[in-house]
Each structure stands twice: as structure tokens, then as C-alpha cells.
Coordinates of C-alpha atoms and ligand atoms in Angstrom, one line a residue:
M10 CA 149.3 101.5 110.0
T11 CA 151.1 105.4 110.7
V12 CA 152.6 107.0 107.5
N13 CA 155.9 108.4 107.3
F14 CA 157.0 112.1 106.3
L15 CA 160.2 113.1 104.7
V16 CA 160.3 117.0 105.3
T17 CA 163.3 118.1 103.6
R18 CA 163.7 121.4 104.8
A19 CA 161.1 122.3 108.2
I20 CA 158.0 124.2 106.6
P21 CA 156.7 127.0 108.7
E22 CA 153.4 126.4 111.3
P23 CA 150.7 125.2 111.3
G24 CA 152.7 123.0 108.5
M25 CA 154.5 120.9 110.7
S26 CA 152.3 120.6 113.8
L27 CA 149.5 119.4 111.6
L28 CA 151.8 116.4 109.8
R29 CA 153.1 115.2 113.4
T30 CA 149.3 115.0 114.2
A31 CA 148.9 113.1 111.0
G32 CA 152.1 110.9 110.9
T33 CA 156.3 110.4 111.5
V34 CA 157.9 113.5 110.6
T35 CA 161.5 113.0 109.4
V36 CA 163.3 116.5 109.0
P37 CA 167.3 116.1 107.8
E38 CA 169.3 117.6 110.0
D39 CA 171.5 118.8 106.8
L40 CA 169.9 119.6 103.3
L41 CA 169.5 116.6 100.9
D42 CA 172.0 116.5 97.8
S43 CA 170.1 114.8 94.8
S44 CA 172.2 111.9 95.5
A45 CA 170.8 111.7 99.8
L46 CA 167.5 112.4 98.2
N47 CA 167.7 109.6 95.8
D48 CA 168.4 107.0 98.2
A49 CA 165.7 108.6 100.9
C50 CA 163.0 108.4 98.3
R51 CA 164.5 104.6 97.0
S52 CA 164.8 103.5 100.5
G53 CA 160.8 102.8 101.0
D54 CA 160.9 104.4 104.5
Y55 CA 158.3 107.3 103.4
Q56 CA 155.3 107.4 101.5
I57 CA 154.9 111.1 101.3
V58 CA 158.2 114.1 100.5
V59 CA 157.5 117.4 101.9
A60 CA 159.4 119.3 99.4
H61 CA 160.6 122.6 98.4
L62 CA 161.6 124.5 95.3
S63 CA 165.2 123.5 95.1
D64 CA 164.4 119.6 95.7
R65 CA 164.7 118.5 91.7
F66 CA 162.9 114.9 91.2
D67 CA 164.3 114.5 88.2
E68 CA 163.1 110.9 85.7
D69 CA 166.6 109.1 87.4
I70 CA 165.3 110.2 90.9
L71 CA 161.5 108.9 90.3
Q72 CA 161.9 105.9 88.3
H73 CA 162.9 104.3 91.8
A74 CA 161.4 105.8 94.1
R75 CA 159.2 104.0 96.4
I76 CA 156.7 106.9 97.4
G77 CA 153.2 107.9 97.1
G78 CA 152.9 111.8 96.5
I79 CA 155.0 114.6 96.6
S80 CA 153.8 117.8 98.0
N81 CA 155.5 121.0 96.5
Y82 CA 155.7 124.1 99.4
A83 CA 155.4 126.2 96.2
V84 CA 152.2 126.9 93.6
G85 CA 155.3 126.5 90.8
V86 CA 156.0 122.5 90.4
N87 CA 159.0 123.2 87.5
N88 CA 161.3 121.5 89.9
I89 CA 159.2 117.9 89.2
D90 CA 159.0 115.7 86.3
I91 CA 155.3 115.4 86.8
D92 CA 154.9 113.4 83.4
S93 CA 158.0 111.1 85.0
A94 CA 155.9 111.2 88.1
T95 CA 152.2 110.8 87.1
R96 CA 154.2 107.0 85.2
R97 CA 155.1 105.9 88.1
S98 CA 151.5 106.4 90.2
I99 CA 153.2 109.2 92.2
M100 CA 150.9 111.8 92.8
V101 CA 152.0 115.6 92.9
A102 CA 150.3 118.5 94.9
N103 CA 150.9 122.3 95.2
T104 CA 149.8 125.5 97.0
P105 CA 148.0 127.7 94.7
G106 CA 146.4 130.1 97.8
V107 CA 144.8 132.7 97.0
L108 CA 147.4 134.9 99.7
L109 CA 149.8 134.1 97.7
T110 CA 148.2 134.9 94.5
E111 CA 147.7 138.5 95.5
A112 CA 151.0 138.7 97.8
T113 CA 153.0 137.4 93.8
A114 CA 150.4 140.0 91.9
D115 CA 152.0 143.0 94.8
V116 CA 155.8 142.2 93.6
A117 CA 155.0 142.2 90.1
M118 CA 153.5 145.7 90.7
L119 CA 156.1 147.2 93.2
L120 CA 158.5 146.2 90.6
L121 CA 156.5 147.8 88.1
L122 CA 156.5 150.7 90.2
A123 CA 160.1 150.5 91.5
V124 CA 161.9 150.1 88.4
A125 CA 159.7 152.7 86.4
R126 CA 159.8 155.4 89.0
R127 CA 163.3 154.6 89.6
C128 CA 163.0 154.3 93.1
V129 CA 166.3 151.9 94.1
E130 CA 168.4 154.3 92.1
A131 CA 166.7 157.4 94.6
D132 CA 166.9 155.3 97.5
Q133 CA 171.1 155.0 96.6
F134 CA 171.3 158.7 95.8
L135 CA 169.7 159.7 99.3
R136 CA 171.8 157.3 101.2
D137 CA 174.5 158.5 99.5
G138 CA 174.0 161.8 100.7
R139 CA 173.8 163.4 96.9
F140 CA 170.3 164.6 98.0
T141 CA 170.8 168.8 97.9
G142 CA 167.6 169.8 97.4
W143 CA 164.7 169.2 94.5
Q144 CA 165.1 169.6 91.4
P145 CA 162.6 170.1 88.0
E146 CA 164.6 167.4 86.4
L147 CA 166.2 165.1 89.4
L148 CA 165.6 161.4 88.9
L149 CA 162.5 161.1 86.2
G150 CA 161.4 158.2 85.6
H151 CA 158.4 156.7 83.6
G152 CA 154.7 156.9 83.6
V153 CA 152.2 154.4 84.4
G154 CA 148.7 155.7 84.0
G155 CA 147.2 155.6 80.6
K156 CA 150.3 152.8 80.2
R157 CA 150.0 149.3 78.6
L158 CA 150.5 146.5 80.4
G159 CA 150.5 143.5 78.7
L160 CA 150.2 140.4 80.4
A161 CA 152.0 136.8 79.2
G162 CA 150.1 134.3 81.0
F163 CA 146.2 134.9 82.2
G164 CA 146.1 132.5 85.2
R165 CA 145.4 133.6 88.9
I166 CA 148.5 135.4 89.6
A167 CA 147.8 137.6 86.2
R168 CA 144.3 138.2 87.2
A169 CA 145.3 139.5 90.2
T170 CA 148.0 141.5 88.1
A171 CA 145.9 142.6 86.0
R172 CA 143.0 144.7 88.6
R173 CA 145.6 146.4 90.6
A174 CA 146.9 147.6 86.9
L175 CA 143.4 148.7 86.3
A176 CA 143.6 150.6 89.4
F177 CA 146.5 152.5 88.1
G178 CA 144.5 154.1 85.4
M179 CA 146.3 151.0 83.0
E180 CA 145.7 149.8 80.1
V181 CA 145.9 145.8 80.0
V182 CA 146.2 143.0 77.1
F183 CA 147.5 140.1 77.7
C184 CA 147.8 136.6 75.5
P185 CA 146.6 133.6 77.5
R186 CA 149.3 130.6 76.0
P187 CA 152.4 132.9 74.3
P188 CA 153.8 132.1 72.1
N189 CA 151.4 130.8 70.4
A190 CA 148.6 133.2 69.5
G191 CA 146.0 132.6 70.8
D192 CA 142.9 130.8 70.9
A193 CA 140.3 130.2 68.6
R194 CA 137.7 129.6 72.2
R195 CA 138.2 132.8 73.6
T196 CA 139.5 132.6 77.4
D197 CA 136.6 133.4 80.0
L198 CA 137.5 136.9 81.5
G199 CA 135.2 136.6 84.5
E200 CA 135.3 140.1 86.8
L201 CA 137.4 141.3 84.0
G202 CA 135.2 141.1 80.9
G203 CA 135.3 144.0 79.1
L204 CA 138.3 145.8 81.1
V205 CA 141.1 143.3 79.6
T206 CA 142.0 142.6 75.9
Q207 CA 143.5 139.2 74.6
I208 CA 145.8 139.7 71.6
D209 CA 148.4 137.8 70.2
W210 CA 152.0 137.9 71.7
Y211 CA 153.9 139.5 68.7
E212 CA 151.7 142.3 68.9
L213 CA 151.8 142.3 73.1
L214 CA 155.6 142.5 72.5
E215 CA 154.8 145.5 69.7
T216 CA 152.5 148.1 71.5
S217 CA 153.1 147.3 75.5
D218 CA 154.6 149.6 77.6
Y219 CA 155.1 147.4 80.3
V220 CA 155.3 143.3 79.3
S221 CA 155.1 141.3 82.8
L222 CA 155.3 137.6 83.0
H223 CA 152.7 135.2 84.4
V224 CA 153.7 131.5 83.5
P225 CA 154.8 128.3 84.4
L226 CA 158.0 127.4 83.4
T227 CA 157.8 124.6 80.3
T228 CA 159.5 123.5 77.6
S229 CA 157.0 125.6 74.9
T230 CA 158.2 129.0 77.8
T231 CA 161.6 128.1 78.2
H232 CA 163.3 131.4 76.5
L233 CA 159.8 132.8 75.4
V234 CA 161.5 136.2 75.9
D235 CA 164.9 135.8 73.8
V236 CA 167.0 138.2 72.1
E237 CA 163.8 138.2 69.6
A238 CA 161.2 139.2 71.5
L239 CA 163.8 141.7 73.6
T240 CA 164.4 143.6 70.0
R241 CA 160.1 143.5 69.3
M242 CA 159.8 145.4 72.4
K243 CA 159.8 149.6 72.7
S244 CA 163.0 150.7 73.4
T245 CA 161.1 152.4 76.3
A246 CA 159.3 148.9 77.0
I247 CA 160.2 147.6 80.8
L248 CA 160.2 143.7 81.0
I249 CA 158.5 142.7 84.8
N250 CA 159.3 139.0 85.6
T251 CA 157.6 137.5 89.3
S252 CA 157.5 133.7 87.3
R253 CA 160.1 131.6 86.2
G254 CA 163.9 132.6 85.5
P255 CA 164.2 130.4 82.6
V256 CA 161.6 132.4 80.9
V257 CA 164.2 134.5 79.8
D258 CA 167.3 134.5 78.1
E259 CA 168.9 136.9 81.3
G260 CA 172.5 136.8 78.4
A261 CA 169.9 138.6 75.9
L262 CA 168.3 140.7 78.6
V263 CA 171.3 142.4 79.8
E264 CA 172.4 142.7 76.2
A265 CA 169.3 144.4 75.5
L266 CA 168.9 146.4 78.8
R267 CA 172.7 147.5 77.8
Q268 CA 172.0 148.5 74.4
G269 CA 169.3 150.1 75.1
W270 CA 167.0 147.4 72.9
I271 CA 164.3 148.0 76.2
A272 CA 164.1 150.8 79.1
G273 CA 164.4 148.6 82.1
A274 CA 163.7 145.0 83.7
G275 CA 162.9 144.5 87.7
L276 CA 163.2 141.0 87.9
D277 CA 161.9 138.2 91.3
V278 CA 163.5 135.1 89.6
F279 CA 166.5 134.6 88.0
E280 CA 167.7 132.1 84.9
H281 CA 170.4 130.5 87.0
E282 CA 169.2 131.5 90.8
P283 CA 170.8 131.9 92.5
A284 CA 173.2 133.2 90.8
V285 CA 172.5 136.5 88.1
T286 CA 173.8 136.4 85.0
P287 CA 176.9 139.0 85.0
G288 CA 176.1 142.6 84.1
L289 CA 172.6 142.6 85.7
V290 CA 173.3 144.2 88.6
D291 CA 175.6 147.1 87.1
L292 CA 172.8 148.1 85.3
P293 CA 170.6 150.9 86.9
N294 CA 167.7 150.6 84.9
T295 CA 166.8 146.9 87.3
V296 CA 165.3 145.8 90.4
L297 CA 166.3 142.5 91.6
L298 CA 164.5 141.2 94.2
P299 CA 166.0 137.3 95.8
H300 CA 162.3 135.2 94.8
V301 CA 160.7 137.1 97.5
G302 CA 156.8 137.0 95.5
S303 CA 155.3 134.7 98.4
A304 CA 157.4 135.8 101.5
T305 CA 154.7 137.4 103.6
V306 CA 154.2 135.9 107.1
P307 CA 150.3 135.1 105.9
V308 CA 151.0 133.3 102.7
R309 CA 153.9 131.0 103.9
N310 CA 151.7 130.0 107.0
E311 CA 148.9 129.9 104.5
M312 CA 151.0 127.7 102.2
A313 CA 152.5 125.4 105.4
R314 CA 149.2 124.4 105.6
L315 CA 148.4 123.5 102.3
C316 CA 151.5 121.7 101.8
A317 CA 150.1 119.7 105.2
L318 CA 146.5 119.4 104.0
N319 CA 147.8 118.0 100.6
A320 CA 150.5 116.2 102.4
I321 CA 148.0 114.5 104.7
A322 CA 145.7 113.8 102.5
M323 CA 147.9 111.9 100.4
G324 CA 149.4 109.8 103.3
S325 CA 145.7 108.3 103.7
N326 CA 145.0 107.3 100.0
E327 CA 143.4 110.2 99.2
T328 CA 143.0 112.6 96.5
P329 CA 144.9 116.2 97.8
P330 CA 142.9 119.6 98.1
H331 CA 145.9 120.5 95.2
P332 CA 146.4 118.0 93.1
V333 CA 149.1 119.1 89.8
N334 CA 148.8 115.9 88.0
P335 CA 145.4 113.7 89.7
E336 CA 145.6 110.9 86.7
A337 CA 148.6 109.6 88.8
W338 CA 146.4 107.9 90.8
Ligands
LIG483 C1 157.2 130.5 94.4 O1 158.3 130.2 93.5 C2 155.9 129.2 93.6 O2 156.1 128.9 93.2 O3 155.5 129.6 95.1
LIG484 C1 149.2 130.7 89.7 O1 149.1 129.6 90.4 C2 148.7 131.3 88.3 O2 147.7 131.0 88.4 O3 149.3 132.4 87.7

């Protein structure tokens, strides 16, 4: 029996070719809104959906869906209600490749350096024709070496960010599952043993010069960085977010940056993406990127390959290489 894949929006090569060798591939001409996605999932025409972060699989859609699996073209799966999918025996798979991990850590470091050294502001200054020669106090920024980086979360991307920060001479501390203070059981540090230190969430907020967010979006991490967290941070601190927008209360962040509760922010993700909270773009001490953490040619190709392999395995009733809820089947 041939497998029917619904691909909500074409993925890069080699993804589409791999899928086509394994079954019948349907790519709708127009992007599916939630009612069209609902209809497609209920139709019984497709066994596997290859989906994107913009496709929202909530309880309403999943409860009637006659599909066996969702292969998400992303490492994050916050667009899918995983508990509901599991209850309906719908397997979900994601694309946590090593290239994605490294590329996203690169963007965390890029934002950290760009905010610290006022890179966007300085570039604009030059383009505006205002550069009249070297000056002793032109566009002075924040130091990086010797400063403390606090990592919220300690998964693959946080660890890759830690390795980079250590190479820049930073002191690295982390809290594995904020806002929980920590675990009785200590985190396995692997190759970072002796180089990074686990501390509790409030101590991390209060003592870090840079705070970088690397948590998945869940109910307990939504607005992890709220008014309280922002007021605990040092007034010289810089916040970096490459995880998910809603981890930060963006209204509170605008206030914090305006009032000088913290010194700056570098964001690749936004609470109401693609909308950006009013005020954020007017602040000179922010660097704002349009969710490009994994946006390199090799990463997107690798993600496409993993995404296709996940879909193909699920299409043959096999557990995919990167299952999110293996208990679904
Ligand atoms: C991108 O944000 C991803 O989750 O892959
Ligand atoms: C994402 O894959 C992470 O572990 O940070």
C-alpha cells in the first residue's frame, strides 16, 4: 500500500526527493489555514503530515484527525499539543540535528556579541555617514571575557553555547530546569565537567552579566522571564533569547529596557511572532532577528533529510529516528 504524505509547505532538498521515492506527496498550492488543515487531517487521505511551526495542531484538530504521524520540520514542537497527539496514537517526530544545535548556538553568541558591542547601532552610525574618525569614547560597549553567562536550560543548544562562551573567556553557570531551583540529582556535565557550574534560577538571574534562554516552551516556561525576573537581573545585564518568544513577557521586557532595569536584549524569537511588541524596535539597545537560528543552507538541508526520514519511517509503521512521543504507538 502506498503511503500518502501531506506536506503543508515544501521542505528543502533532499527532503522532497526522499519523500517522493517513498510514497505519494501532496503539497497544497496555498498555505493551509487551520480549517483547511483540520479538513485535510480528518479526510483520511493522508497517513503522515510533514508540518511546520506555523501549523498549529491543537486538541480541536487532533481529536478528529485520521493520521498516524506528524513529522515537524523543526526541533521545537510547541505548535503541537503532544499530550493530545499521544492520546490519539499520533506519533510526533522532530529534527534535532547536530548542525541545528551548533547553528542556533552560533546565533546565541552572535546576539550576545552584537548587543554587547552595539554592532547594529554602530553599523547604522557608519551607514548614516556619521563616522568622522576614531574617537576614544565612540560607541563603547560591554565586556565579554571574564563576564558571567547564565544559561537557562542545559540541553544540546545550551551546552553548545557554553562551549563557545568558554572560548571567549566567559564564566558559565546554568540552571537545567528553571524556574525550579535545581535537582537533588546533579546534571551530567559530560565534557563540560569542571568548566561550568549549576546554580539556582534566582541566583543565576541576580549574578549573571548575560542570561541566555535555552528552554523548550511549556506551561512552566511561559513568561519565565517576567517583571519579577527582569527586576532581579543586574542593571548591566543583557538578555538573549533564541528559544521561543513566549518564554519572555515581551511587554515587561520593553519596560525593563526603557527603564534601565537591564542593559540590553538580543532576540531571535518573539512572543507574538511575527508581530513584535511595540516599542522594541525603537530601542537602540536591542538586536532583533527574524527567527533565523537554524537558517543556514547545510542546517536546513539536514533538517529536511531528518524530517523526511522521520516521515518515511512512520509511513512504514516504524518508530522514526527522532520520536518526540514514542509512547504514542
Ligand atoms: C526552530 O525554531 C526550530 O524549532 O527548529
Ligand atoms: C534542543 O534541541 C536542545 O536540546 O536545546
